[in-house]
Every structure is written in structure tokens, then in C-alpha cells.
Short mmCIF file of C-alpha atoms in Angstrom, two decimals:
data_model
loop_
_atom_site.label_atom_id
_atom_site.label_comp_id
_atom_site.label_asym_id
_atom_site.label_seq_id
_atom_site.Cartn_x
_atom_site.Cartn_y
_atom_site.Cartn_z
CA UNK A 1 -72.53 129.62 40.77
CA UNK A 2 -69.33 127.69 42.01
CA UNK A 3 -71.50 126.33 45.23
CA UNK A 4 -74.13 125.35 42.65
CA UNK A 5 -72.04 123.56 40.31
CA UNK A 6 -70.60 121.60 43.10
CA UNK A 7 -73.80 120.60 44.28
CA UNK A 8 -74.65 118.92 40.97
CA UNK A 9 -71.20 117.48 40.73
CA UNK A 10 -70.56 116.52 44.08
CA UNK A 11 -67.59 117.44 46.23
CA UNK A 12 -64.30 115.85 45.91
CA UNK A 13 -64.18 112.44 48.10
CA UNK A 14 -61.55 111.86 50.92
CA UNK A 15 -60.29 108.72 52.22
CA UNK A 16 -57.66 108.07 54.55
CA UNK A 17 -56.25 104.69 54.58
CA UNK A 18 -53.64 103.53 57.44
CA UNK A 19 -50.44 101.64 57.36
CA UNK A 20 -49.94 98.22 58.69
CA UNK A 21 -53.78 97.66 60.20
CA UNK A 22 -53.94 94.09 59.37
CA UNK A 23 -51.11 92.92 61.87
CA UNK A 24 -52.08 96.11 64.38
CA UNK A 25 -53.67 95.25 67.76
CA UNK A 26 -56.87 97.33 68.28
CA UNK A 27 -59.43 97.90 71.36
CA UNK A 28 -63.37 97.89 71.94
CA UNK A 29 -64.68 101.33 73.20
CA UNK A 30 -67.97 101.85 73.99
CA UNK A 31 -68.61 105.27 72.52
CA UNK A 32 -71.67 107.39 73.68
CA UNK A 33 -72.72 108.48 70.81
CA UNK A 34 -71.64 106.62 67.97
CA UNK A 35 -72.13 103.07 70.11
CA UNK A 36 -69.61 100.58 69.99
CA UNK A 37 -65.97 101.06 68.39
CA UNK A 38 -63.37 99.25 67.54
CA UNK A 39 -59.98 101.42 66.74
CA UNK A 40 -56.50 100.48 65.76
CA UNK A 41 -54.49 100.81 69.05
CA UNK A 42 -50.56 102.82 69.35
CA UNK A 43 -48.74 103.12 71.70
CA UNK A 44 -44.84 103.48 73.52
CA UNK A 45 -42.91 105.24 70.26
CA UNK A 46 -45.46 103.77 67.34
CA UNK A 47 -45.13 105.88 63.96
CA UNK A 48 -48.57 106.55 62.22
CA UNK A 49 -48.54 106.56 58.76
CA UNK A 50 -50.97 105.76 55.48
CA UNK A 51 -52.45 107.36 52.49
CA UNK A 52 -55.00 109.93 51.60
CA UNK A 53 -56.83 109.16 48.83
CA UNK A 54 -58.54 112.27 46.89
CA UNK A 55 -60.82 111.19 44.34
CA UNK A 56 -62.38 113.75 41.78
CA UNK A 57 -66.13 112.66 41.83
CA UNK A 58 -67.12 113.44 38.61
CA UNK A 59 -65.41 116.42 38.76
CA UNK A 60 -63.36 117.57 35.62
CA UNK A 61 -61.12 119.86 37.52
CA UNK A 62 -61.07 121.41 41.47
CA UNK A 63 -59.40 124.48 42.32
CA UNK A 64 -58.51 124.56 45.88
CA UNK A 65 -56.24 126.55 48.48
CA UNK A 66 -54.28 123.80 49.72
CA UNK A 67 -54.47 120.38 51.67
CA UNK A 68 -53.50 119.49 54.84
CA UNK A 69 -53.53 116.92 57.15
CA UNK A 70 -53.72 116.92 60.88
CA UNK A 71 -53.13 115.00 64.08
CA UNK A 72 -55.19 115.85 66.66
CA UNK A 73 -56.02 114.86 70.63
CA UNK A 74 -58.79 116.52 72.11
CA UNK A 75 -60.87 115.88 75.21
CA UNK A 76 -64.37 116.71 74.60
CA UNK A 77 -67.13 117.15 77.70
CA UNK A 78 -70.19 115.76 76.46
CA UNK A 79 -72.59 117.92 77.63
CA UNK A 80 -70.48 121.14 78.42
CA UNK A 81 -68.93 121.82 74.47
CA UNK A 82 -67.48 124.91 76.00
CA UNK A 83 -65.28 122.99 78.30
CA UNK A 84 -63.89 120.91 75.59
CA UNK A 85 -60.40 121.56 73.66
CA UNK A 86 -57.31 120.21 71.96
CA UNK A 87 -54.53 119.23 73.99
CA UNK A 88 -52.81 118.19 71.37
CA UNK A 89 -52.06 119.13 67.16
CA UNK A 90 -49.98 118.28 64.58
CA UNK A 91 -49.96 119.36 61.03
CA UNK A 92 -48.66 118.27 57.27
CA UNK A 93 -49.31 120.12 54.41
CA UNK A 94 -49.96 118.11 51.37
CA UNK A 95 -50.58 119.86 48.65
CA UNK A 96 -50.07 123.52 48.21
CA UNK A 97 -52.38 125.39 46.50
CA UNK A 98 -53.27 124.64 42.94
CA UNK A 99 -55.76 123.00 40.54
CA UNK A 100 -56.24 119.12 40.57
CA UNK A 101 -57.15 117.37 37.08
CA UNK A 102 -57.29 113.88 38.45
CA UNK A 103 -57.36 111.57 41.07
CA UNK A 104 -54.42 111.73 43.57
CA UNK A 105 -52.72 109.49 46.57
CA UNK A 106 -50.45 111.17 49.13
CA UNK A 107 -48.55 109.37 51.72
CA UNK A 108 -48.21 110.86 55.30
CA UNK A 109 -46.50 110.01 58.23
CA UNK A 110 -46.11 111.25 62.04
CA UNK A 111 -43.30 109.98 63.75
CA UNK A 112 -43.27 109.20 67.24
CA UNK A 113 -45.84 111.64 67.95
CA UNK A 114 -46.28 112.02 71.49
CA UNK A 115 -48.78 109.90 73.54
CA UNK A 116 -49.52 112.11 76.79
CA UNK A 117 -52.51 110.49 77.67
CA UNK A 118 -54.64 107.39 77.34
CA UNK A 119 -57.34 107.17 74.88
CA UNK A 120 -60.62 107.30 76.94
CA UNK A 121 -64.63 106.94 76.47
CA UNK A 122 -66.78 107.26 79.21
CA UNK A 123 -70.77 108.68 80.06
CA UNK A 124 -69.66 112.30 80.43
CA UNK A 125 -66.67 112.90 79.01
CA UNK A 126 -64.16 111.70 76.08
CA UNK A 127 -60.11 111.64 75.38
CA UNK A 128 -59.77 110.88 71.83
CA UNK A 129 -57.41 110.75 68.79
CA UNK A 130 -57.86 111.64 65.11
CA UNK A 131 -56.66 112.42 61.78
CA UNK A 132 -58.32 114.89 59.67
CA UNK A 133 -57.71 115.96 56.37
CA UNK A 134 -59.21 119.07 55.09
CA UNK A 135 -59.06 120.77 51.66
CA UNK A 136 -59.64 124.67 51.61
CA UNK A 137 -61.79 126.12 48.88
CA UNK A 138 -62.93 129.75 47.72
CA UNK A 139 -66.94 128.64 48.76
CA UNK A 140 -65.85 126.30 52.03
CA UNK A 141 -64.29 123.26 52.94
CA UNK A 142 -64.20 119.31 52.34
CA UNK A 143 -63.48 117.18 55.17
CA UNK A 144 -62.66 113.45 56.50
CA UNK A 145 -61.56 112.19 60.09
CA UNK A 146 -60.21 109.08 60.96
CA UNK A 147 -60.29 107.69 64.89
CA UNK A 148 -57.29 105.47 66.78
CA UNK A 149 -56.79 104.65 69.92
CA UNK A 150 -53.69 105.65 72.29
CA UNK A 151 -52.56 102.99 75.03
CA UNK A 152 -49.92 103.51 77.89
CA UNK A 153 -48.47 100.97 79.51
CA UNK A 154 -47.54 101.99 83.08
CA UNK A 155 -43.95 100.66 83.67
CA UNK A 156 -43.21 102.98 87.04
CA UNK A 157 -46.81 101.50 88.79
CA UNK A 158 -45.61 98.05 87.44
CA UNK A 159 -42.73 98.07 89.49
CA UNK A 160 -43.86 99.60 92.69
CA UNK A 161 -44.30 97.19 95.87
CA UNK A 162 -47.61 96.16 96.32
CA UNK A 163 -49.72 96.88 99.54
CA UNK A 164 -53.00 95.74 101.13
CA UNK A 165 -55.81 97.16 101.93
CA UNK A 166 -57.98 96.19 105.29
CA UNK A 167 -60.83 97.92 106.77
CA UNK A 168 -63.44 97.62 109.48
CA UNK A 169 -67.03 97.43 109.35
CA UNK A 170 -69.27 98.07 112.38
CA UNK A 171 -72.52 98.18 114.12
CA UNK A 172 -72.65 98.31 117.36
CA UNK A 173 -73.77 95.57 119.31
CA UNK A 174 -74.62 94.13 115.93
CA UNK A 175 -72.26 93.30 113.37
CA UNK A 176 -68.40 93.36 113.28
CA UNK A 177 -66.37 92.15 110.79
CA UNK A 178 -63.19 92.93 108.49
CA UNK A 179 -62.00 93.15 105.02
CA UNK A 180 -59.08 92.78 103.50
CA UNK A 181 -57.91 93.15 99.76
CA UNK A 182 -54.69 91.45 98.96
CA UNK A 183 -52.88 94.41 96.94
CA UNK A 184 -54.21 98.09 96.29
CA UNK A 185 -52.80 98.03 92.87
CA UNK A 186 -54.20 96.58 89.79
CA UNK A 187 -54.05 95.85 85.79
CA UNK A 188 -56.77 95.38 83.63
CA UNK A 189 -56.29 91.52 83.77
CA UNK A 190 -55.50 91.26 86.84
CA UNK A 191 -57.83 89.42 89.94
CA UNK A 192 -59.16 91.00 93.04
CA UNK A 193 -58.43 88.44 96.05
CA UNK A 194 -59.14 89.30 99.68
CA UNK A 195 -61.27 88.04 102.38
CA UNK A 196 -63.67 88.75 105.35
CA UNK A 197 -64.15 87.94 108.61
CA UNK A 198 -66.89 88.01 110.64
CA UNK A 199 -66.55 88.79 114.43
CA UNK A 200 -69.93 89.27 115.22
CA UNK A 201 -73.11 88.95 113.54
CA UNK A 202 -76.79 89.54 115.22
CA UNK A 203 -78.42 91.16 111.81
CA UNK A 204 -80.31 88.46 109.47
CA UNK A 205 -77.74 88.75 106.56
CA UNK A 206 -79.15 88.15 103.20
CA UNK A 207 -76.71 88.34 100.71
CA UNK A 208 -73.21 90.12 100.64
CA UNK A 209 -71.70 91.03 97.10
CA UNK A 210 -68.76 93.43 95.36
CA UNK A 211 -68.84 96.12 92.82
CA UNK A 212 -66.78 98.21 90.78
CA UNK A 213 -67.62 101.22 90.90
CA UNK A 214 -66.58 104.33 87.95
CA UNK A 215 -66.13 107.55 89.21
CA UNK A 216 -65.92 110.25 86.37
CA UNK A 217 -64.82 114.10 87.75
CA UNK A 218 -65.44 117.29 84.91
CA UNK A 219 -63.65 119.90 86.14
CA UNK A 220 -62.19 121.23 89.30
CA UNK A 221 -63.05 123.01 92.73
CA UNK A 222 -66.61 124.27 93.28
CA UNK A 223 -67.52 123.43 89.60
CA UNK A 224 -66.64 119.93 89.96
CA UNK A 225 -69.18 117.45 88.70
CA UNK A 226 -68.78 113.63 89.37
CA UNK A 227 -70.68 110.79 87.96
CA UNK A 228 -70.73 107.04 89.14
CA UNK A 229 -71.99 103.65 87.38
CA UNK A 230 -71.31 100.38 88.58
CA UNK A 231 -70.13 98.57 85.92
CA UNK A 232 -70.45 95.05 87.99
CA UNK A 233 -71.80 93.37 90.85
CA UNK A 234 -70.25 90.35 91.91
CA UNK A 235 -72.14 87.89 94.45
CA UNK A 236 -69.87 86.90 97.29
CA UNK A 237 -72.29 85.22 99.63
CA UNK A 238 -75.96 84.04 99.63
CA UNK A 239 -77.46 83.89 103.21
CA UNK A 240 -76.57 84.75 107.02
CA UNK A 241 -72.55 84.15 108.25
CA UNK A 242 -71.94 82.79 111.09
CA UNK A 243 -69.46 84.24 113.75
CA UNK A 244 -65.89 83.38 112.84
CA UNK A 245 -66.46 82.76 109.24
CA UNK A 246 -64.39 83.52 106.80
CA UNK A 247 -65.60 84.58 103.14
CA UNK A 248 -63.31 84.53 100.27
CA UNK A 249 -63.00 87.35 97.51
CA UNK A 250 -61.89 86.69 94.37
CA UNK A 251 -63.53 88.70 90.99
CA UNK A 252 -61.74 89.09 87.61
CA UNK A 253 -61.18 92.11 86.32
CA UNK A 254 -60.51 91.31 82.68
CA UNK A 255 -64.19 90.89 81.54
CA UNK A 256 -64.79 94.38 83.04
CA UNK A 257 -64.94 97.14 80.54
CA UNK A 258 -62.37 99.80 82.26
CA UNK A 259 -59.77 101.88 81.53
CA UNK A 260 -56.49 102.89 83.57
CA UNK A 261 -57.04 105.39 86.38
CA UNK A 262 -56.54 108.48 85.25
CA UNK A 263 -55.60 111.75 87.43
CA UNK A 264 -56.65 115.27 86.54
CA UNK A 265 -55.97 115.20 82.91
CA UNK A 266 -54.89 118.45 81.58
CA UNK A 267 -56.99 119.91 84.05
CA UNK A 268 -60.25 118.58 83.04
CA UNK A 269 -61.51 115.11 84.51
CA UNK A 270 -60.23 112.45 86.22
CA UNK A 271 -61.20 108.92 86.19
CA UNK A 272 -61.12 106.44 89.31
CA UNK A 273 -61.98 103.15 90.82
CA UNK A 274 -64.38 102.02 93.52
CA UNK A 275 -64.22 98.50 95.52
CA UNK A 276 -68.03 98.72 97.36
CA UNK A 277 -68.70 95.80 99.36
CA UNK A 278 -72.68 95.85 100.30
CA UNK A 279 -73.89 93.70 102.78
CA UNK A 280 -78.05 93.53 102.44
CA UNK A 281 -80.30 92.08 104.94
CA UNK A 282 -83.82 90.67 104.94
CA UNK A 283 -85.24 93.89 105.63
CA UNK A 284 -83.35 95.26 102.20
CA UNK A 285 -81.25 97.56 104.74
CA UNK A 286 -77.70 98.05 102.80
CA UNK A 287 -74.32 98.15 104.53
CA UNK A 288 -71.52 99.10 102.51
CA UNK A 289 -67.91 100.35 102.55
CA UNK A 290 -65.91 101.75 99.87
CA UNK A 291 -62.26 101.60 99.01
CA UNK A 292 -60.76 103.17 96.08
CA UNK A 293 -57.66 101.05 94.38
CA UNK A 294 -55.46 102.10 91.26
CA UNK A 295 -55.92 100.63 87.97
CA UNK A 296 -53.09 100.38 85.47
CA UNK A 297 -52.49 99.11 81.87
CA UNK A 298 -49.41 96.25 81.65
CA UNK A 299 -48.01 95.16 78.81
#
């Protein structure tokens, strides 16, 4: 009778409202499931802190078993549920047990909760933050969840000496050449410069371009699944090089949707970052070499 009644009456409605949103930076994420996202962003020793709204909904009293809200990270594997889990939870309770006659407003707050890892949404796999608030009933629950973003910036990779990176490419008899990229390090706004020389070239050479590669890892060992997407190709040269020239690199990173490079987090993926230079020539035969940099966020 109790489910029935709330049926026709409809069940309480939550609504959690955060502190301070208008003057808080946030960040795009392109989510797989829900599509594109934009979440308040917190980071280094941010508070969070609001209201939750409980409105009655037509409802002339609720009995309920007490209120609670919580603060939750959890990495979820898109298409393994088993593999995903909390890494992270913190709780408030906000109303003990009782009967509520009217609409109510409590404030909540969670300071300097910690920030372990980076928010992160990729193809296979998800970090993510959330509050949810959840009233307990006699005949179930009522819920509502609220997303944010986390952000790190990475003062220790910030501060570390840079190095370049220079490789060899070649076929014998063929083609010879070099590449070089300036630094091995790199924030999210920051520009890939290099160059490369060509020592020898006796292949018709159509074009030559860069990508940045994605390289997601679920899991560890012999269970280890990895998935790649370019997510840009950059055209450094249109047509056949001649021996001795030199072709510059230069592609901004800050129009590239990317995160920081993130190592074996909590045990479950990892996230890293692919230079591929491809060399294709008229007979669509590819030529590449791959170099993996590190990505970091700066403030």
C-alpha cells in the first residue's frame, strides 16, 4: 500500500545545488555515454560545499530512515562492470531518522577532501567524481548524483630538466633520415617543436605527417587490454624531400582533447601518449616510428 501511495504521489525530489559555481573554472569531457560534459573543476586543497534541497512533492508527510550524503571517486571499466570500484568515499549524515512535514534545505561541506587522482573520460574506461544523496525508506530508496571534475597540477614534472628525444629511421639503401623532438616533456598547452633530416632518400615520398596517438591499458599482466585512437593528424610535408633537407615540426597541443598521462591508477588502467611520425609514399606504403612523451597539467 505504502509503494502504491507513493506512486500516485510521487517520491520526494532531490536537488543538490553547489557553492560558488558562478566564479568556478570548469572543463569539457567528452563522456561515452552521456556525450559531452561540462563539470565544475577542483583542485590543490578546494573545499566542496552547497545545499541539498528536499522538496515534498505533493506529499503531506514522508517517513524515512535517515539521509545522507556522500562523496565518492570511482573508476568504472566500461565494458567489464566487474572490474569497476570506488577508490574513494566520504560520508555526512543529514538527517537522522524521522518524519518530514515540509520542504527542507541542508548545507554540506567536505573539506579538503583528498584529490588522488585526475578526473578522466576516455573510450574504455572512466575516473570520475560525485555526490550522491540518498534517503532510506521502509519500501526502497530515493536518489540524486551530482558530477565534478578533479584537476592536478603536476608541480614535481614542472620542475624537472627537460630532455630531447632523437631517433633514426632506416631503409636500407633507401631512405635515411632523423628526428628529433625538442623536449620529452609536455603540458596540455604546450607546442611540439623538432625537426628532420633527411640523409638519403631513393623512395617517391608522398606526404609525411604527425599524430597523437591515446593509448588506454585495463588491467594488468596477461589480462591486459589496450586500446589506441589517434586523436590528430598533423600534415608536416606534401611531396618527395630532397637529400639534406630539413623539415620543421611544430603542432599545438592545446586544441587537442587530452588528459595528463596517467600511470597504473590504483591498479586498473593507465593512460599514455604516442608521437607517430608516418611517412607514405606513392605506392600508399607507410613508414612510421613511434615515441612515447609525458603529458602533464600546469597551472
Amino acid at each position: 500500500m505504502a509503494v502504491l501511495l507513493n506512486l500516485v504521489q510521487g517520491a520526494p525530489i532531490i536537488d543538490i545545488y553547489l557553492d560558488g559555481l558562478d566564479t568556478r573554472k570548469t572543463a569539457r569531457f567528452n563522456d561515452k555515454q552521456q556525450g559531452l560534459i561540462r563539470l565544475p573543476v577542483y583542485s590543490d586543497d578546494d573545499d566542496i560545499s552547497g545545499v541539498v534541497d528536499l522538496r515534498m512533492n505533493k506529499n503531506k508527510k514522508i517517513d524515512h530512515l535517515g539521509i545522507r550524503i556522500e562523496l565518492i571517486g570511482r573508476i568504472e571499466i566500461l565494458n567489464d562492470q566487474k572490474q569497476s570500484s570506488d577508490f574513494m568515499s566520504m560520508g555526512r549524515e543529514l538527517d537522522a531518522q524521522g518524519i518530514l512535514l515540509e520542504d527542507k534545505t541542508y548545507k554540506f561541506t567536505f573539506n579538503k577532501f583528498e584529490k588522488q587522482y585526475e578526473s578522466y573520460y576516455g573510450k574504455e574506461v572512466k575516473l570520475r567524481y560525485y555526490l550522491r544523496v540518498t534517503m532510506n525508506r521502509n519500501y526502497g530508496q530515493v536518489k540524486k548524483e551530482i558530477e565534478f571534475a578533479v584537476q592536478i597540477v603536476d608541480k614535481e614534472q614542472e620542475n624537472q630538466p627537460q630532455t630531447s628525444l632523437k631517433l633514426e629511421v632506416g631503409i636500407e639503401d633507401c631512405l635515411h633520415l632523423d628526428f628529433e623532438y625538442f623536449k620529452s616533456r609536455y603540458h596540455l598547452r604546450d607546442v611540439v617543436t623538432g625537426k628532420v633530416n633527411f640523409y638519403l632518400v631513393k623512395i617517391n615520398i608522398k606526404y609525411m605527417e604527425l599524430a597523437v596517438i591515446r593509448k588506454e591499458q585495463i588491467g594488468q599482466g596477461n589480462n591486459q587490454q589496450t586500446d589506441n585512437e589517434t586523436l590528430v593528424k598533423y600534415e608536416l610535408m606534401d611531396g618527395c624531400p630532397q637529400k639534406g633537407e630539413v623539415v620543421p615540426i611544430r603542432l599545438f597541443l592545446s586544441g587537442i582533447n587530452m588528459s595528463p598521462t596517467l600511470k597504473n591508477v590504483s591498479g586498473k588502467f593507465s593512460v599514455k601518449y604516442i608521437l607517430n611520425l608516418i611517412l607514405v609514399d606513392e605506392e600508399d606504403r607507410r613508414y612510421f616510428k613511434q615515441q612515447e612523451i609525458t603529458i602533464y597539467r600546469k597551472k
